[in-house]
Every structure is written in structure tokens, then in C-alpha cells.
Short mmCIF file of C-alpha atoms in Angstrom, two decimals:
data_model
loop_
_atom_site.label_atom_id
_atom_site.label_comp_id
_atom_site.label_asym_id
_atom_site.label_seq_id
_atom_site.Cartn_x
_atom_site.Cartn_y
_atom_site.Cartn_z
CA UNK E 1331 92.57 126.61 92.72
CA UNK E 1332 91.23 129.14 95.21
CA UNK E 1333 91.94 128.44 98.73
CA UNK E 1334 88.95 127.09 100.30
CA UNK E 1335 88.60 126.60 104.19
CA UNK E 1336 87.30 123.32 105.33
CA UNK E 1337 83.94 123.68 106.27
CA UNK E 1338 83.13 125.69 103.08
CA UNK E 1339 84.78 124.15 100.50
CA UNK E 1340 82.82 120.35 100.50
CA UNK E 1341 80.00 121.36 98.70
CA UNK E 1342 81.84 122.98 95.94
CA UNK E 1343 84.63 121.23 95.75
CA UNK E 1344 82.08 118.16 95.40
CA UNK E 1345 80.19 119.11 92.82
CA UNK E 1346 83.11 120.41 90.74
CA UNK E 1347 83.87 116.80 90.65
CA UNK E 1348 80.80 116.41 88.32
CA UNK E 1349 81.94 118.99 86.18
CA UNK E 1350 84.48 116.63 84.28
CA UNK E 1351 86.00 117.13 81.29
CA UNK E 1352 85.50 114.79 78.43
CA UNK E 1353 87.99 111.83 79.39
CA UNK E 1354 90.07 111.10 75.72
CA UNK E 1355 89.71 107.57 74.63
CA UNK E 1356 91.59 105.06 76.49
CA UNK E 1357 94.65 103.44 75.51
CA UNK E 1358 93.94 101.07 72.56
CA UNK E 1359 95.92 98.43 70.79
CA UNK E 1360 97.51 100.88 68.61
CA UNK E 1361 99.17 103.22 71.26
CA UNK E 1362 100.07 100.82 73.13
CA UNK E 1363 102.10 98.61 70.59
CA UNK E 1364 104.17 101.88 69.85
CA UNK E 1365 105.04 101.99 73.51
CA UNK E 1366 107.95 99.30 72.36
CA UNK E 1367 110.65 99.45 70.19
CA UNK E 1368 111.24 96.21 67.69
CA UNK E 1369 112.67 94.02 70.47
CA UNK E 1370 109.88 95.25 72.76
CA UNK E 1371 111.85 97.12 74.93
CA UNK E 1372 109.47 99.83 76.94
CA UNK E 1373 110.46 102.69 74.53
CA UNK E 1374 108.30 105.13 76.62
CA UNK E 1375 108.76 106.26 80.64
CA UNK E 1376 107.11 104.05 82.35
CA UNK E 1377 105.90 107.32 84.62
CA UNK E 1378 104.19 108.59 81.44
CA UNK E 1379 102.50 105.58 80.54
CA UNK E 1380 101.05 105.62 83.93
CA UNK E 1381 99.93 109.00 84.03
CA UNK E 1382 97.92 108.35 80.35
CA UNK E 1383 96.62 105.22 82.42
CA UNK E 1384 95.48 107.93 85.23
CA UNK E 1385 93.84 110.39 83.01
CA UNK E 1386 92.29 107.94 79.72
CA UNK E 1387 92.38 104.29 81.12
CA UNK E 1388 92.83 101.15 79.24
CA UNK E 1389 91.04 99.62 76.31
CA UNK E 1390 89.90 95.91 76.90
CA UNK E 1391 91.74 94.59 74.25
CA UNK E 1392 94.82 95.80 76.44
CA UNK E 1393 94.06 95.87 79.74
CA UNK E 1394 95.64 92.18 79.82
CA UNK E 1395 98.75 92.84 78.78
CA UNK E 1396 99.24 96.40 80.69
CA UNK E 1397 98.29 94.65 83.66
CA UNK E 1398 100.98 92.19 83.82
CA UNK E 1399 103.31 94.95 83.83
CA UNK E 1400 101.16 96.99 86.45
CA UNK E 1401 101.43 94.21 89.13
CA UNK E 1402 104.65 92.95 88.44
CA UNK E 1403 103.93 89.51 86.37
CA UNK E 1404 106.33 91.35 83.96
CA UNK E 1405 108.93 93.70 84.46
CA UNK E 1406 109.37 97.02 82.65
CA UNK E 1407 112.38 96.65 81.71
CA UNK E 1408 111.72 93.07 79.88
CA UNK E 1409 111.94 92.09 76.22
CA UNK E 1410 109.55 90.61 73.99
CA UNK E 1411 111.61 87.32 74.04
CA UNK E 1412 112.32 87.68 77.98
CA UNK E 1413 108.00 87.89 78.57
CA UNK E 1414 107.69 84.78 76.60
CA UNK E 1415 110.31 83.27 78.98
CA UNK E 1416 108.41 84.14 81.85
CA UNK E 1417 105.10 83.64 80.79
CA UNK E 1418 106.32 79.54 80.59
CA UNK E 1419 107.77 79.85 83.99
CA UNK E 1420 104.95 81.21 85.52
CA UNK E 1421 102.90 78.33 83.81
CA UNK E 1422 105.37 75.98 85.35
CA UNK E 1423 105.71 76.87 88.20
CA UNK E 1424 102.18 77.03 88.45
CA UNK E 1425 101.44 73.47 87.67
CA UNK E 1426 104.33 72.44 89.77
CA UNK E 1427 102.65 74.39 92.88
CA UNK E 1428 99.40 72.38 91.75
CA UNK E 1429 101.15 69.32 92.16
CA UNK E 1430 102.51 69.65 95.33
CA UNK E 1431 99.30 70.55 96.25
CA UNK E 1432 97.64 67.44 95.23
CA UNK E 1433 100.40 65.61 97.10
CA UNK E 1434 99.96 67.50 100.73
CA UNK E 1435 96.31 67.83 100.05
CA UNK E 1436 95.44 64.46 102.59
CA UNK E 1437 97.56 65.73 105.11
CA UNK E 1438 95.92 69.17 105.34
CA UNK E 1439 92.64 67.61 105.58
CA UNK E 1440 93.64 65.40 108.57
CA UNK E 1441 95.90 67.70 110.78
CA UNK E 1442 95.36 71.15 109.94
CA UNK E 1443 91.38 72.32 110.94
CA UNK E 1444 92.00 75.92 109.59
CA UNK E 1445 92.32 74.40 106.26
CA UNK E 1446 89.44 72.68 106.39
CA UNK E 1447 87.81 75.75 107.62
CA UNK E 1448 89.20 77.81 104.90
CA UNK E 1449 87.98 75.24 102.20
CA UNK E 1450 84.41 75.51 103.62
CA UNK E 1451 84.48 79.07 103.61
CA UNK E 1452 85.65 79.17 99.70
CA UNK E 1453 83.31 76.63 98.69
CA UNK E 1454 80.54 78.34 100.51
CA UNK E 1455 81.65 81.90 99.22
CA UNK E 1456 81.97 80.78 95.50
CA UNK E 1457 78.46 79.58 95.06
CA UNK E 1458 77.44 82.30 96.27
CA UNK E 1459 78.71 84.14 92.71
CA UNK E 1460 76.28 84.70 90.26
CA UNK E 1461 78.25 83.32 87.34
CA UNK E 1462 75.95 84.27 84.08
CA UNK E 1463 75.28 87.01 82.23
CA UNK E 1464 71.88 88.82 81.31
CA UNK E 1465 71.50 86.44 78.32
CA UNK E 1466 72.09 83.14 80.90
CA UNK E 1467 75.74 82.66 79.27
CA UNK E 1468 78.20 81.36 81.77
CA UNK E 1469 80.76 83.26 82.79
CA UNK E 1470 83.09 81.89 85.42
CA UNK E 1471 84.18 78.37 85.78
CA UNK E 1472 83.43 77.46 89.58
CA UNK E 1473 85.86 74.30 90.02
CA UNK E 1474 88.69 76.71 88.59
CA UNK E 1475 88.58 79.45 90.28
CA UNK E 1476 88.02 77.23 93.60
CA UNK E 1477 91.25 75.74 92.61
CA UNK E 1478 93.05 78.72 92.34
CA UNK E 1479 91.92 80.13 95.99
CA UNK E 1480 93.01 77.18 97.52
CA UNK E 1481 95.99 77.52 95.92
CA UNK E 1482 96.55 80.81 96.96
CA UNK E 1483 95.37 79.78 100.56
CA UNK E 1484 98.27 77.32 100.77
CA UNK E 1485 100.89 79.11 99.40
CA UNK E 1486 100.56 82.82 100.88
CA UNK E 1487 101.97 82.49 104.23
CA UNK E 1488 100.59 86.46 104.96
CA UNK E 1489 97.49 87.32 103.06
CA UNK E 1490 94.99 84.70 104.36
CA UNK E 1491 91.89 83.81 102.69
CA UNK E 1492 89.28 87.08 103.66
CA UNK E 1493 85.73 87.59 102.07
CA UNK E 1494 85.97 88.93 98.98
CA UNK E 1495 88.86 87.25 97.85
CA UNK E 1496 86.55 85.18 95.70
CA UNK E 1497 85.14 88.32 93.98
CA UNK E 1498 88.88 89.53 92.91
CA UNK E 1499 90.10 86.04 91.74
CA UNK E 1500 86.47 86.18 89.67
CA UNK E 1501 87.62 89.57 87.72
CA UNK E 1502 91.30 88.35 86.95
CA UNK E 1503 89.44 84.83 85.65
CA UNK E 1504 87.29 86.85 83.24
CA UNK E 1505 90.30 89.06 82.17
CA UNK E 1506 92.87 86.32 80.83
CA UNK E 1507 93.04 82.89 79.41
CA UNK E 1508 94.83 80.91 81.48
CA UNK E 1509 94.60 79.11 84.96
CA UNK E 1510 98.57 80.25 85.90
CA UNK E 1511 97.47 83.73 84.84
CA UNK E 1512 94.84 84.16 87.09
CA UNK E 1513 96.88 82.82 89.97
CA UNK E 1514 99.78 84.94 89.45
CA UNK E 1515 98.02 88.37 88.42
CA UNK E 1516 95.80 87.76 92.10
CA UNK E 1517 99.53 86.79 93.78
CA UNK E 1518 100.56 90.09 92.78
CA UNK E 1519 97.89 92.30 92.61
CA UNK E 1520 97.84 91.37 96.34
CA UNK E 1521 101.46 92.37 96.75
CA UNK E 1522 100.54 95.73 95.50
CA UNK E 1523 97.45 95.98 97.06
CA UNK E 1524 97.98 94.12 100.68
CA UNK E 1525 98.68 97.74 102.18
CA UNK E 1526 94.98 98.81 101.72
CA UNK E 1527 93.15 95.39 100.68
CA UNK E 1528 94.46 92.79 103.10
CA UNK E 1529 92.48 92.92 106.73
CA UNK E 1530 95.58 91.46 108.67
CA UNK E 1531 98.35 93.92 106.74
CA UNK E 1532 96.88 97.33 105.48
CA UNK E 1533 93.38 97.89 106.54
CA UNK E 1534 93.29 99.09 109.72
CA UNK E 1535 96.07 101.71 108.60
CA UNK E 1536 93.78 102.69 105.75
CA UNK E 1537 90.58 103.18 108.37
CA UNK E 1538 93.12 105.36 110.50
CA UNK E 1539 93.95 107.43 107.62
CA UNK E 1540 90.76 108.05 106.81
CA UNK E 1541 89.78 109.37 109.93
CA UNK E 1542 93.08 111.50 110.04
CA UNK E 1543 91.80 112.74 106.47
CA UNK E 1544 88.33 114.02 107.44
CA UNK E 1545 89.57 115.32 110.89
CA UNK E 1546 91.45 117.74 108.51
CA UNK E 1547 89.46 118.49 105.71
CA UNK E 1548 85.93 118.41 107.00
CA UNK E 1549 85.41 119.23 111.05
CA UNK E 1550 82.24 119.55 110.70
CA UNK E 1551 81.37 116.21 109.33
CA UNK E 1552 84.43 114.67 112.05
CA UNK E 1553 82.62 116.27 114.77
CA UNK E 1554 79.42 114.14 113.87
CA UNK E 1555 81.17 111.31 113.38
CA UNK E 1556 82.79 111.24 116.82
CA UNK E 1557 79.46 111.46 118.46
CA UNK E 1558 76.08 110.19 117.12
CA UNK E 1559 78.00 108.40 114.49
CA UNK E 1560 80.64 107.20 116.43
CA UNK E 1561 82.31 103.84 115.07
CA UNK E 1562 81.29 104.86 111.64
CA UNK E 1563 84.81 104.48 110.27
CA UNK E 1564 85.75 101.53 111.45
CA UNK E 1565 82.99 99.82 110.01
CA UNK E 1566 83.59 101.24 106.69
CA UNK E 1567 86.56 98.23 106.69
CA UNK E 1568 84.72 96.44 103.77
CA UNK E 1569 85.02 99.22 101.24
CA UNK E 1570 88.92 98.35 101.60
CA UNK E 1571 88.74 94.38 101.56
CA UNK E 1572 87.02 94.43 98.39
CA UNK E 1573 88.85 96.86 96.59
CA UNK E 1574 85.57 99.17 96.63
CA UNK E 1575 84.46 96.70 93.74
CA UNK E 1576 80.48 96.45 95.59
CA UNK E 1577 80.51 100.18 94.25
CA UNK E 1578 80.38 100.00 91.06
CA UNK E 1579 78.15 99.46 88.08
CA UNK E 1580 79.85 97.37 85.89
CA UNK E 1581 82.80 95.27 85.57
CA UNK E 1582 84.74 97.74 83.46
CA UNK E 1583 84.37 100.67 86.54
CA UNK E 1584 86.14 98.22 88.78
CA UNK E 1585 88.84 97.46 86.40
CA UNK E 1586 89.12 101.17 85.51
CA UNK E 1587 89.43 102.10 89.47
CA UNK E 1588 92.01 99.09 90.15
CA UNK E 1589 94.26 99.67 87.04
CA UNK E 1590 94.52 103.79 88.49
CA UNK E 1591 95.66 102.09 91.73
CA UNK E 1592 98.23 99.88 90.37
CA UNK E 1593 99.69 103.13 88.71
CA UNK E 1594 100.76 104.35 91.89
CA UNK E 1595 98.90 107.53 90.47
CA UNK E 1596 98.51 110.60 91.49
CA UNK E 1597 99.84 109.53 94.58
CA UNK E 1598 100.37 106.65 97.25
CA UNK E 1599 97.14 105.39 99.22
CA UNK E 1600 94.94 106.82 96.64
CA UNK E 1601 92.14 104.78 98.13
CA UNK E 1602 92.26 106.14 101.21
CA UNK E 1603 90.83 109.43 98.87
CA UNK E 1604 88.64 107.60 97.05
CA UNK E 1605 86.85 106.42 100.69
CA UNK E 1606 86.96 110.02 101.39
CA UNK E 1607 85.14 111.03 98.26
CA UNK E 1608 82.65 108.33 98.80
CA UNK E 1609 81.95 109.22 102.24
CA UNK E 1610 81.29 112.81 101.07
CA UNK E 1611 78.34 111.55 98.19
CA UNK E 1612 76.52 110.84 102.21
CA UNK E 1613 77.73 113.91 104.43
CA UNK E 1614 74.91 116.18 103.30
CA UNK E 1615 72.28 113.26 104.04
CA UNK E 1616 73.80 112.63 107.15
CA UNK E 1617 74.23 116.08 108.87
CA UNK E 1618 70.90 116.77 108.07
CA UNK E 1619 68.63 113.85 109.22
CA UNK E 1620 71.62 113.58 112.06
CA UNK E 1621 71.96 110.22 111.65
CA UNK E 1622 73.72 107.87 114.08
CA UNK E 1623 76.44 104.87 112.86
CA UNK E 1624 73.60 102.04 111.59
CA UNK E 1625 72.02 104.68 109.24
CA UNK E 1626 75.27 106.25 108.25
CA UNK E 1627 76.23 102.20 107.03
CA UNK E 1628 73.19 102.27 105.89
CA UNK E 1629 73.45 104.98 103.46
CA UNK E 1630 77.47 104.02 102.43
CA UNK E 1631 76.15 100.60 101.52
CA UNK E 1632 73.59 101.81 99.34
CA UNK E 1633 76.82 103.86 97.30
CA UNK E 1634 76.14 101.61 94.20
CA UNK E 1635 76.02 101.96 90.56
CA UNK E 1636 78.77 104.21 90.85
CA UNK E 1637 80.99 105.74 87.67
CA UNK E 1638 84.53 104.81 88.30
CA UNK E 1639 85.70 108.44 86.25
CA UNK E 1640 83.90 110.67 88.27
CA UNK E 1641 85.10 109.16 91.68
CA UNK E 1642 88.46 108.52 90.62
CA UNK E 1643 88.03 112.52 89.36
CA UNK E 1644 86.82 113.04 92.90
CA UNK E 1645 89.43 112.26 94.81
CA UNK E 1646 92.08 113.85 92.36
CA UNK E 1647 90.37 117.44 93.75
CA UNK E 1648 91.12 115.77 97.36
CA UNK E 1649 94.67 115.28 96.24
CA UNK E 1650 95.29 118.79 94.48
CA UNK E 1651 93.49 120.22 97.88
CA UNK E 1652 96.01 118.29 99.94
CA UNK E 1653 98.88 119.62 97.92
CA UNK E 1654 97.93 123.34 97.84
CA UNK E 1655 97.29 122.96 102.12
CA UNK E 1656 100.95 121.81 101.60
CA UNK E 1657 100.14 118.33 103.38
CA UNK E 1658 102.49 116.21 101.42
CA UNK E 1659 105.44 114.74 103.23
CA UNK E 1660 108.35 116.38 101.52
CA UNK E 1661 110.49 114.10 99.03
CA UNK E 1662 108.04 110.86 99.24
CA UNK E 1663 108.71 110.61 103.08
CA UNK E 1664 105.08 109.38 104.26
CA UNK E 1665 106.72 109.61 108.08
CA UNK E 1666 107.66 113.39 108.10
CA UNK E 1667 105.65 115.81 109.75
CA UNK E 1668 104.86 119.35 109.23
CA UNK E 1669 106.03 122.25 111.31
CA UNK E 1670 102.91 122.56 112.59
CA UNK E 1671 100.56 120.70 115.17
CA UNK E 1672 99.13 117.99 112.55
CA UNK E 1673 100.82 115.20 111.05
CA UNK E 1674 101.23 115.16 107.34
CA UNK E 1675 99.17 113.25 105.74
CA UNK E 1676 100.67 109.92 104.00
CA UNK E 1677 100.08 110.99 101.08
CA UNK E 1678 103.26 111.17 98.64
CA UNK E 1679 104.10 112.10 95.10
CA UNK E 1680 105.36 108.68 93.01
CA UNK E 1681 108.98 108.19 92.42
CA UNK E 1682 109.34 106.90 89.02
CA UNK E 1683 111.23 103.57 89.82
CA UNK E 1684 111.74 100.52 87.76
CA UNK E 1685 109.66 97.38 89.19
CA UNK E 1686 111.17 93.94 88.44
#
């Protein structure tokens, strides 16, 4: 890759994006059975599945399945016989939580007015959902997944209920069979997500990065938005709380986006690219018609029907520009700094370590 300086490079660097080779066919059934040995035992590194996950995605029939290992429901090191064990303690412990919530259900009502609150704001949120498809066939059960973000509400002490919520609980709903599923996939999606996703954890990091990130990469376009576009950043906020999912044009894009995420692939805070990337589809629009913050939201907003490849392709050439500036904190340390003036950016290669 030839060396490109800042203010020259967006425009080519951008549309090289487009020029994408033809992605292989994703994972399928197949493949991913011969993963495991007989006992099931991951028989592959689970740093090369991941990478194949980066560069081909997953195939519907097995995006259920990989996921649970992507967010933790099951660990990589598990047997076939050891996920069965914990797919009935999840399911367990599920309806035990669902219990207990029954039981302290009155007493939240009566003496805690942020529940009640919180309830209204689910409720209100969830109809809100258009639940059919284009032939009118439902898609969603309502009650359920109302259930299940109560549920969560109660028992996450850290990731309160935030717009959008509803949205992600939706996808996980229409990916698997099973109430204690859904609850536990969102449980720890959110555990590997609440760095960038969740508004009282990871997202005002993520906004700070961002600006870091263009302050570097594109002056030009940092200049502008310090002045007439001032605040434009921060309000870019929503792009993180819902997992960029508005962006998209389908269902599959979204799943295709968040499964590269869970990988941990190319490299840490991935999204924090991907908001760069996005930002750039606008930069020519704004610079010339010099537009000031409302406009610039404006424009970001209207960022739909996107193609989760070529973004996700996108930001790779962010990531491969960041490594050949030599930004990366050496060694996976996201708080070492350069020798020169600028922070590096925390950004890191993945270390291949086993997840329980």
C-alpha cells in the first residue's frame, strides 16, 4: 500500500473500498461441522475460525450455533456433551430468574419509580416495532420479547435499559428458538459489546476515539468539524447505541456487521472504524455545501440501505492505513503511546485467547 498523506488519500482510499473482491461463500453447515472432532472438541484455532468469519461470514443455517460461541453462551474449549449441559442450565436458570421475577414483581411496582419508568419506556418502545414481513406474516412475538427486556432490566445491575435495546433483543428473537436463548445471547452480546454499545459504559469513549481518529487521518474534514460543524461527533452517539443496525438494508447486513465484531477482528474497537468509514460516505457533501452540525446529522441519518461487506471492507483499509502509519500500540497495549506528539490510537492486534 503506497503511503498516502492525509488530506490526499480519502478519496482514493474511499473508493478503493468499492473495488472489492468477490467475498467466497460464507461458512455453511458443512465447514463448520468439520471444525470438531467426534466428541466436538474445536479441532480448528479458534483465531482461524474467526478470521474466515472476518473475510466470508456465516451462513444462516449456522449463524446460531457460531454465535453462542462468539459471545460466550459456550466456551471454545467445550464438548458436544458439555454444550448440552449448559444449554439446560441456561434454560434453568432462566426460568428460575423468571420466577423470582414474578415474585418481586409487586414490590417493584410499589417502591421503585424507575422501574415503573423503565416498563413504560419498553412497552412504549416495543410497539413501536414493525413486527411483519412484506407478505403480513408475523415475525416477533411482542409479550416475549417484553418479557425478556424486563428481565434483563432487573437483572443487569450496569447496562440499563437504553433505546434500542428493543431492536437488539428483536434480532436475537428471530435468530433462535428459545425464550432462555434470547435472554442469554443479549446478556452476553452486551458483555462483549458494552465497551462501544452501552451509553453509561463505552460510548462516550467510542465518540472520543472517533474524533482522535479523524483529527489524524483527515485534518481537513477535523478542521470543519471543529467549527461550522462543531458538536457533530457527539451527536453521532446513536450510531453506537444501536450497534449501527439503522444502517443497514436488511437483517442479514446487521448480523453480518455484528458477528465481524464479536470476532474481535481485525482488531479491537473495530466500530470506532466503521463510524469513521461512514462518516467519510458524507465528507465530500459536507465540505462542499459547508454544512454546519444539523445538516451534517442530517446527511449521517440518511446513511441507509447500506451493504454490510463493503463497509466492513471500508474500514479494513482504515485499519491497514493505521498499521502502515505505525499507530498500533505495540504488543496489544491500547495505553502506550508513540514516540511522537500523538497518542496511539487504541487500536490493537487480537491475542488469540481462549474465552470460557
Amino acid at each position: 500500500m503506497t503511503t498516502l498523506s492525509p488530506e490526499n488519500s480519502l478519496s482514493a482510499r474511499w473508493s478503493a473500498s468499492f473495488i472489492l473482491v468477490k467475498r467466497k461463500p460464507p461458512i455453511d453447515k458443512t465447514e463448520w461441522d468439520a471444525f470438531f472432532d467426534e466428541n466436538g472438541l474445536l479441532a480448528k484455532s479458534r483465531d482461524s475460525i474467526c478470521v474466515n468469519i472476518l473475510e466470508r461470514g456465516l451462513h444462516p443455517l449456522v449463524r446460531t450455533e457460531a454465535w453462542k460461541f462468539l459471545t460466550g453462551y459456550y466456551s471454545w474449549q467445550s464438548s458436544q456433551d458439555e454444550r448440552l449441559t449448559v444449554d439446560s442450565t441456561r434454560r434453568k436458570n432462566y426460568e428460575a430468574l423468571c420466577e423470582m421475577y414474578g415474585k418481586i414483581q409487586p414490590l417493584l411496582e410499589n417502591l421503585h419509580r424507575n422501574f415503573m419508568e423503565t416498563r413504560n419506556n419498553i412497552a412504549y418502545d416495543i410497539q413501536k416495532l414493525y413486527d411483519k414481513d412484506h407478505l403480513g406474516n408475523v415475525l416477533i412475538d411482542k409479550k416475549r420479547l417484553e418479557k425478556i427486556l424486563l428481565l434483563s432490566y432487573v437483572c443487569n445491575t450496569q447496562a440499563e435499559y437504553q433505546q434500542g435495546f428493543h431492536e437488539m433483543v428483536m434480532l436475537f428473537q428471530l435468530m433462535v428458538e428459545h425464550d432462555h436463548e434470547t435472554f442469554w445471547l443479549f446478556q452476553f452480546f452486551l458483555q462483549k459489546t458494552e465497551h462501544s454499545c452501552v451509553i453509561n459504559i463505552g460510548v462516550g469513549k467510542n465518540l472520543d476515539m472517533l474524533n482522535d481518529l479523524i483529527d489524524f487521518l483527515d485534518p481537513v474534514f477535523a478542521e470543519h468539524l471543529r467549527g461550522r460543524g462543531a458538536g457533530t461527533v457527539r451527536s453521532l452517539f446513536p450510531w453506537f447505541c444501536f450497534c449501527f443496525q439503522r444502517a443497514f438494508k436488511s437483517f442479514e447486513d446487521v448480523w453480518r456487521l455484528w458477528e465481524v465484531l464479536l470476532t474481535g477482528k481485525p482488531c479491537r474497537n473495530f466500530q470506532v472504524l466503521v463510524a469513521y468509514s461512514m462518516l467519510q460516505m458524507v465528507r465530500e457533501q459536507v465540505l462542499q455545501e459547508s454544512m454546519t452540525r444539523d445538516d451534517i446529522i442530517l446527511a449521517c441519518n440518511n446513511l441507509i440501505d447500506l451493504d454490510a461487506d463493503v463497509l466492513i471492507s471500508a474500514a479494513c483499509l482504515i485499519y491497514a492505513e493505521l498499521i502502515q502509519r505505525d499507530l498500533l500500540p505495540p504488543q496489544g497495549d491500547c495505553t502506550a503511546r508513540g514516540h511522537g506528539p500523538r497518542p496511539w490510537f487504541p487500536v490493537s492486534l487480537p491475542v488469540d485467547q481462549a474465552q470460557d
